[in-house]
mmCIF file of C-alpha atoms in Angstrom:
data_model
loop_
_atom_site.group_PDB
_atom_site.id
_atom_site.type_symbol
_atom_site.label_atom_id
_atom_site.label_comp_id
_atom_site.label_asym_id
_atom_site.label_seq_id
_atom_site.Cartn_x
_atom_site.Cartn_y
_atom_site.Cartn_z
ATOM 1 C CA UNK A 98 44.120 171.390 101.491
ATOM 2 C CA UNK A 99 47.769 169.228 102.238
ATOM 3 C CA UNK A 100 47.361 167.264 105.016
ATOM 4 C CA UNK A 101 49.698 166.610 107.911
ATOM 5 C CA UNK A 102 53.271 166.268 106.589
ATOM 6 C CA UNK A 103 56.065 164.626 108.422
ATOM 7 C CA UNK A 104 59.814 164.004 107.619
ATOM 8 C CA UNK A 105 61.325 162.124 107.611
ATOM 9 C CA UNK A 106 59.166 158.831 106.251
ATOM 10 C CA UNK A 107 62.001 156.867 107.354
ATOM 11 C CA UNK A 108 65.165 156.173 109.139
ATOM 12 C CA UNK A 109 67.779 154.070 110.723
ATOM 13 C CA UNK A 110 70.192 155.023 113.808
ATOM 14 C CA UNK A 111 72.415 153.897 115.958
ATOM 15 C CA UNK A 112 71.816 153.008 120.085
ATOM 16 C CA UNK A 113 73.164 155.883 121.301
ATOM 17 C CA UNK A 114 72.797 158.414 118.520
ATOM 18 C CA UNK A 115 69.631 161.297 118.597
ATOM 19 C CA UNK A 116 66.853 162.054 116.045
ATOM 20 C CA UNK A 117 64.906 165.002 115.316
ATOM 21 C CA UNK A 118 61.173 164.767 113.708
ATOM 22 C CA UNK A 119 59.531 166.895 112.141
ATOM 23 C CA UNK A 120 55.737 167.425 111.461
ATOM 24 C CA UNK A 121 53.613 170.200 109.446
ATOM 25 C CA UNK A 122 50.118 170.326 110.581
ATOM 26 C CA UNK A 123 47.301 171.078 108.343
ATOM 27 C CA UNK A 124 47.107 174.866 107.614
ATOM 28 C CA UNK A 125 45.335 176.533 110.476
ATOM 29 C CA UNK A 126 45.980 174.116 113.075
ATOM 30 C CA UNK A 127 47.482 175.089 116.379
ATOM 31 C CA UNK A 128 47.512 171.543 117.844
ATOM 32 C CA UNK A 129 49.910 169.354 117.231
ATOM 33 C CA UNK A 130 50.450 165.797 118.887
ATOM 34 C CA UNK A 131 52.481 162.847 119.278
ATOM 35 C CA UNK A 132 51.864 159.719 119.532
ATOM 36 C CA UNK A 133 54.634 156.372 119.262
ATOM 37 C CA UNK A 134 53.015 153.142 117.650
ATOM 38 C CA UNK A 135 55.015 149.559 117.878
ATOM 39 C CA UNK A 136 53.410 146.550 117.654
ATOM 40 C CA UNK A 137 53.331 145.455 121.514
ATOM 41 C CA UNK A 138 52.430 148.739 122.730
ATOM 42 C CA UNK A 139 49.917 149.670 120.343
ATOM 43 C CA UNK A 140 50.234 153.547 119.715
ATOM 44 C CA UNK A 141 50.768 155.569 123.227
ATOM 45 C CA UNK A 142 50.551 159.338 123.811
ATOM 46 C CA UNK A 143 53.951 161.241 123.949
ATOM 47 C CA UNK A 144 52.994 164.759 124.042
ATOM 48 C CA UNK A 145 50.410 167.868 122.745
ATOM 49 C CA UNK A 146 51.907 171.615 121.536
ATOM 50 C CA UNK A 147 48.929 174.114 121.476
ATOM 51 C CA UNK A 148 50.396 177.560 120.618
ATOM 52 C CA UNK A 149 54.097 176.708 121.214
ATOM 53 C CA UNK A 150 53.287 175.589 124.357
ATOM 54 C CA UNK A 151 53.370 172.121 125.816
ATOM 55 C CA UNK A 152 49.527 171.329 126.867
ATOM 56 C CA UNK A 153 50.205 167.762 128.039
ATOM 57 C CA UNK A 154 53.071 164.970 127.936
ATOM 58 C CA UNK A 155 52.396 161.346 128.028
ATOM 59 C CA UNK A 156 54.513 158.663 130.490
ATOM 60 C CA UNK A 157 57.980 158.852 128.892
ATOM 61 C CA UNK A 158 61.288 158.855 129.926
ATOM 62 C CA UNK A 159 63.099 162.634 129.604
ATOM 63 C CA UNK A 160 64.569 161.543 126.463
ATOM 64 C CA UNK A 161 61.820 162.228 124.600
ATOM 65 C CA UNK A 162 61.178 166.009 123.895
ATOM 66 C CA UNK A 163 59.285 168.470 121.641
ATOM 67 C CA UNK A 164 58.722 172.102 120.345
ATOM 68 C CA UNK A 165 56.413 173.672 118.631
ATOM 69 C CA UNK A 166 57.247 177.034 116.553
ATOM 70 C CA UNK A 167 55.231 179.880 115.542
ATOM 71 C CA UNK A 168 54.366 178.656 112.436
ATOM 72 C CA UNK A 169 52.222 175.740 114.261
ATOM 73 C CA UNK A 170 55.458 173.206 113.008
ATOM 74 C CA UNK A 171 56.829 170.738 115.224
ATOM 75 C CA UNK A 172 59.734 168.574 116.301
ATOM 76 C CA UNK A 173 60.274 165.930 118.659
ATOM 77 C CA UNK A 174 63.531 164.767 119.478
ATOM 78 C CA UNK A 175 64.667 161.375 120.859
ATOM 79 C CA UNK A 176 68.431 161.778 122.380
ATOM 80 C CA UNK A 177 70.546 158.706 123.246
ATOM 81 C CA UNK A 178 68.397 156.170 121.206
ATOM 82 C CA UNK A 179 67.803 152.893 122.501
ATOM 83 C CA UNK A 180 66.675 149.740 120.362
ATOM 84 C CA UNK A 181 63.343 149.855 122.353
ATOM 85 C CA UNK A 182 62.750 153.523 120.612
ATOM 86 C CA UNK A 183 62.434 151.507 117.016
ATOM 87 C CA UNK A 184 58.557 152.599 116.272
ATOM 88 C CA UNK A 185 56.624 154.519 114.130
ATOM 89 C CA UNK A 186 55.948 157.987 115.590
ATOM 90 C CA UNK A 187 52.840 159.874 114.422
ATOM 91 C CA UNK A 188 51.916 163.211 114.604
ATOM 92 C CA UNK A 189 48.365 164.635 114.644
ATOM 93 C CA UNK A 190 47.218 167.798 114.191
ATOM 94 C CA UNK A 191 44.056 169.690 114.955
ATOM 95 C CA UNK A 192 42.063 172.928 115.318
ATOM 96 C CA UNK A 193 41.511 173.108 119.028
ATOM 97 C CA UNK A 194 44.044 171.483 121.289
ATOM 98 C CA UNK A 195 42.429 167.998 123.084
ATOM 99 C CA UNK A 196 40.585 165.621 121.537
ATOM 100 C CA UNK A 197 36.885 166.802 121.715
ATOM 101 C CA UNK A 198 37.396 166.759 117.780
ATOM 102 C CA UNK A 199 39.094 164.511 115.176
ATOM 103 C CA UNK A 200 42.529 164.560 114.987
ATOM 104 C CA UNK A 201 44.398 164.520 111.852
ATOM 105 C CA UNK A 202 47.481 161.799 112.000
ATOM 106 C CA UNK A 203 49.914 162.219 109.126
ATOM 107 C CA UNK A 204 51.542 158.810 107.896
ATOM 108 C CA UNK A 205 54.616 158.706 110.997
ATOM 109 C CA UNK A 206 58.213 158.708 110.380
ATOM 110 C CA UNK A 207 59.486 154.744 110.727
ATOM 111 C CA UNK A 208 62.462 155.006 112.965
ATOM 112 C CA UNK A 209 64.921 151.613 113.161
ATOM 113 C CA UNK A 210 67.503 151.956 115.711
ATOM 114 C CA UNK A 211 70.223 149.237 115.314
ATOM 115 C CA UNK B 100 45.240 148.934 136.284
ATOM 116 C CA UNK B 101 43.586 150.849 133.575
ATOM 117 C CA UNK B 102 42.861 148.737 130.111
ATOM 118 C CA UNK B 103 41.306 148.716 126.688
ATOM 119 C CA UNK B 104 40.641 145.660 124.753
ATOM 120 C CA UNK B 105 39.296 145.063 121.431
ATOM 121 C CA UNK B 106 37.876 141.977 120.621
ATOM 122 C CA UNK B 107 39.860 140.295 118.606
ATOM 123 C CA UNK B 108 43.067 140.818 116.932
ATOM 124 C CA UNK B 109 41.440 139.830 113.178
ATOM 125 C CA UNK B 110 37.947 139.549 112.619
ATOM 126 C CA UNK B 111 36.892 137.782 109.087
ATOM 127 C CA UNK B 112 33.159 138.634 107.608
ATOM 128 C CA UNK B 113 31.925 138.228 104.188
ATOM 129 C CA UNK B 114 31.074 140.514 101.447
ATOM 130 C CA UNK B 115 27.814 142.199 101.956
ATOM 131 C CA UNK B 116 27.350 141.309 105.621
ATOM 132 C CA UNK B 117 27.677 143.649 108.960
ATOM 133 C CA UNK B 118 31.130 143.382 110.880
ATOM 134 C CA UNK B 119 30.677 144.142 114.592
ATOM 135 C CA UNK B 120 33.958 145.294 116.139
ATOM 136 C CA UNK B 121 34.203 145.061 120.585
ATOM 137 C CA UNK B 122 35.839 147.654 122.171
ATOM 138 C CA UNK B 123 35.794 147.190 126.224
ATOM 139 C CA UNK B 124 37.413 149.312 128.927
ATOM 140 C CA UNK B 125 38.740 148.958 132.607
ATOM 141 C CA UNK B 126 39.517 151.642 135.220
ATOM 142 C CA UNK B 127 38.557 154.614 132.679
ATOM 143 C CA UNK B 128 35.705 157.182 132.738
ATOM 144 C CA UNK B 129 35.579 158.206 129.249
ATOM 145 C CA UNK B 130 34.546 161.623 128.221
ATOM 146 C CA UNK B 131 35.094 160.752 124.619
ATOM 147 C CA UNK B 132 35.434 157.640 122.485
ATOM 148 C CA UNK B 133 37.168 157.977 118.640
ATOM 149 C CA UNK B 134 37.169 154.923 116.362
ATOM 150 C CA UNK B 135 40.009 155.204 113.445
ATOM 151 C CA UNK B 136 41.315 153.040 110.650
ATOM 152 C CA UNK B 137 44.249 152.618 109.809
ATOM 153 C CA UNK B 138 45.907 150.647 106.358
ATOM 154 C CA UNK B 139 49.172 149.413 106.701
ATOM 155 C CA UNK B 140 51.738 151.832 106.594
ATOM 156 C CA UNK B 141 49.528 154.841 106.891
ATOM 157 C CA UNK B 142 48.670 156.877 109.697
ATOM 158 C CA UNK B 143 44.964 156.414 111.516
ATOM 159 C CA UNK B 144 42.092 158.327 109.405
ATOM 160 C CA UNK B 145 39.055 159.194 111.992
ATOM 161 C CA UNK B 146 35.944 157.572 111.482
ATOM 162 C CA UNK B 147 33.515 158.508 114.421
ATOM 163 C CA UNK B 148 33.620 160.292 118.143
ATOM 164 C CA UNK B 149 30.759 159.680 120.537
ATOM 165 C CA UNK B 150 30.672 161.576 123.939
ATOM 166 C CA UNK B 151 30.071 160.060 126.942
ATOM 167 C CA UNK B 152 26.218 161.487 127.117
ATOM 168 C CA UNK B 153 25.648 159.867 123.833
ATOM 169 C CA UNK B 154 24.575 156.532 123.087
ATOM 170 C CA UNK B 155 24.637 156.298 119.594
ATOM 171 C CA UNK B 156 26.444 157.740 116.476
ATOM 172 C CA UNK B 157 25.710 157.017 112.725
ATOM 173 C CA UNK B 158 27.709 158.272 109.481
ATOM 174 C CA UNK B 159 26.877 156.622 106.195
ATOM 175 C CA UNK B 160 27.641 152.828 106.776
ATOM 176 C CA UNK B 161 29.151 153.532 109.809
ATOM 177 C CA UNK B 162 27.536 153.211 113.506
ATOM 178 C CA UNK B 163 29.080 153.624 117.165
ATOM 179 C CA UNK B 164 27.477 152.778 120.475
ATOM 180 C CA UNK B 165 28.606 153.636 123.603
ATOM 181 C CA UNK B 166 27.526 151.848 127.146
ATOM 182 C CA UNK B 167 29.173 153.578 129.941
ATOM 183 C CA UNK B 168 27.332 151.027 132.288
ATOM 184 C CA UNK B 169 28.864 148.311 130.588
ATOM 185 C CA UNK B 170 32.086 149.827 129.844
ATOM 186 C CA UNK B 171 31.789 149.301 126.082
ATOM 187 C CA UNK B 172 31.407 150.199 122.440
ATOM 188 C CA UNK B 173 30.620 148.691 119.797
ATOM 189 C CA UNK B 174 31.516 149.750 116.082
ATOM 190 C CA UNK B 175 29.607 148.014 112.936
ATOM 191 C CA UNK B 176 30.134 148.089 109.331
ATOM 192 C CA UNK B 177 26.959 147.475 107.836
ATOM 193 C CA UNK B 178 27.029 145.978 103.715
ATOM 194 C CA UNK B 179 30.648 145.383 104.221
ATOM 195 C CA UNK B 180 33.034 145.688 101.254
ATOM 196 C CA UNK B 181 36.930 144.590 100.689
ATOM 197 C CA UNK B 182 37.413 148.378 100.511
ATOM 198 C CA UNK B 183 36.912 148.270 104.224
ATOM 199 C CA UNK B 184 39.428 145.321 105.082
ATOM 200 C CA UNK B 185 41.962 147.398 107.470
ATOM 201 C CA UNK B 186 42.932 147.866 111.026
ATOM 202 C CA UNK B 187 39.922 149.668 113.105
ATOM 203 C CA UNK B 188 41.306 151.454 116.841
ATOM 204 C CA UNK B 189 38.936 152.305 119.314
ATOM 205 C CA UNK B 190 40.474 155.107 121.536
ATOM 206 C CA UNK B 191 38.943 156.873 124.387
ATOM 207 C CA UNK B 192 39.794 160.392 126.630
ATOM 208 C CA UNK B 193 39.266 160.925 130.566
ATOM 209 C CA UNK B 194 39.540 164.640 130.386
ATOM 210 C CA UNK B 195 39.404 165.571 126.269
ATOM 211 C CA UNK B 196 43.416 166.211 126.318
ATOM 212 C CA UNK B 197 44.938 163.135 125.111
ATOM 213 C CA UNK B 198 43.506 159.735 123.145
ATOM 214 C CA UNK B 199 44.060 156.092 125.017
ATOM 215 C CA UNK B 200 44.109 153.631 122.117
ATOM 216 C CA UNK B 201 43.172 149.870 122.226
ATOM 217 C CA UNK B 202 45.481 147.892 120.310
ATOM 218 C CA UNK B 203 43.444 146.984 117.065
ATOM 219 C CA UNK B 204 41.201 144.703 115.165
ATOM 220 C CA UNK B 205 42.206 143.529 111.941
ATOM 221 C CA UNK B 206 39.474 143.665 109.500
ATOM 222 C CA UNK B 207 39.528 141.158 106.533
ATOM 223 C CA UNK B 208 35.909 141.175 104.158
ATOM 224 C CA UNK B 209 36.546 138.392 101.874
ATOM 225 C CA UNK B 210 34.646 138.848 98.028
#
């Protein structure tokens, strides 16, 4: 079966400008996560969507926000983007919500904000 | 404060031998420990999950220990091939909701 799918692979903004992410999980996953990876901070937890509804969020600034639609798809949006937000940004999905099981990561979106 | 080191940022091992990657932790009580890879460019793959009762996990070439007294794990690669030169993560959970990653050990098996 397709894996976890993410778009976009890649892109640049502006400081000040807002991006939208999206992620597919695997079919028949409810859980979806987020996680940011750059290479000082290693990859850090931003939030977890288990049936639309936020299960957890991770130690970021408001900025960063998600959803999660009936379909088990989800966004995150980053709003006034600041040159500390260029990362790669993974999603994972899974059956259950938590991490008692493996998580699926897809392969991120690469975000460069100039 | 709370921290999770792995023991070296690149590790290099020869064909054939068994790579022994250090993951220690600080200030956590792990219910649940996940190694992953991860290739340049890609997203992490799982490889293992040990729970906090367990003290040792095996999957093909693959084995996991887990020492709650000492605060560590340790992941080996046993008959190492080139095939398995990547990044390896150690993450761990308090509570099962969200993963804690250490920041990576660069794997290199040289032919």
């Amino acid at each position: 079966k397709a894996g976890v799918t993410q778009t976009p692979r890649y892109l640049i903004k502006t400081r000040g400008q807002q991006v939208t992410l999206s992620c597919s999980p695997i079919s028949g996953h409810r859980s979806v996560s987020w996680y940011q990876q750059t290479p000082g901070q290693g990859l850090q937890f931003l939030f977890e969507y288990f049936s639309e509804t936020q299960r957890n969020k991770g130690n970021f600034p408001g900025r960063f926000s998600g959803r999660q639609f009936s379909n088990s798809r989800s966004e995150m949006n980053v709003s006034t983007l600041e040159l500390g937000d260029s990362a790669l940004y993974l999603c994972a999905s899974s059956s259950f919500p938590g991490v008692s099981g493996e998580l699926f990561f897809g392969e991120g979106s690469r975000l460069t904000v100039l | 404060s709370q921290k999770i080191e792995q023991n070296s940022e690149a590790l290099n091992i020869q064909e054939g031998k068994t790579a022994t990657l250090t993951c220690n932790y600080t200030n956590y009580s792990p219910a649940y420990l996940q190694w992953y890879r991860q290739d340049p460019g890609r997203g992490p793959v799982f490889l293992l999950l040990i729970r906090e009762n367990e003290k040792e996990k095996r999957k093909e070439r693959l084995k996991v220990t887990f020492d709650t007294t000492l605060k560590q794990s340790l992941f080996h690669i046993t008959a190492s091939q080139p095939a398995d030169s990547a990044t390896y993560l150690c993450a761990l959970s308090p509570r099962g909701d969200n993963l804690f990653f250490g920041t990576g050990t660069r794997l290199t098996v040289i032919p």
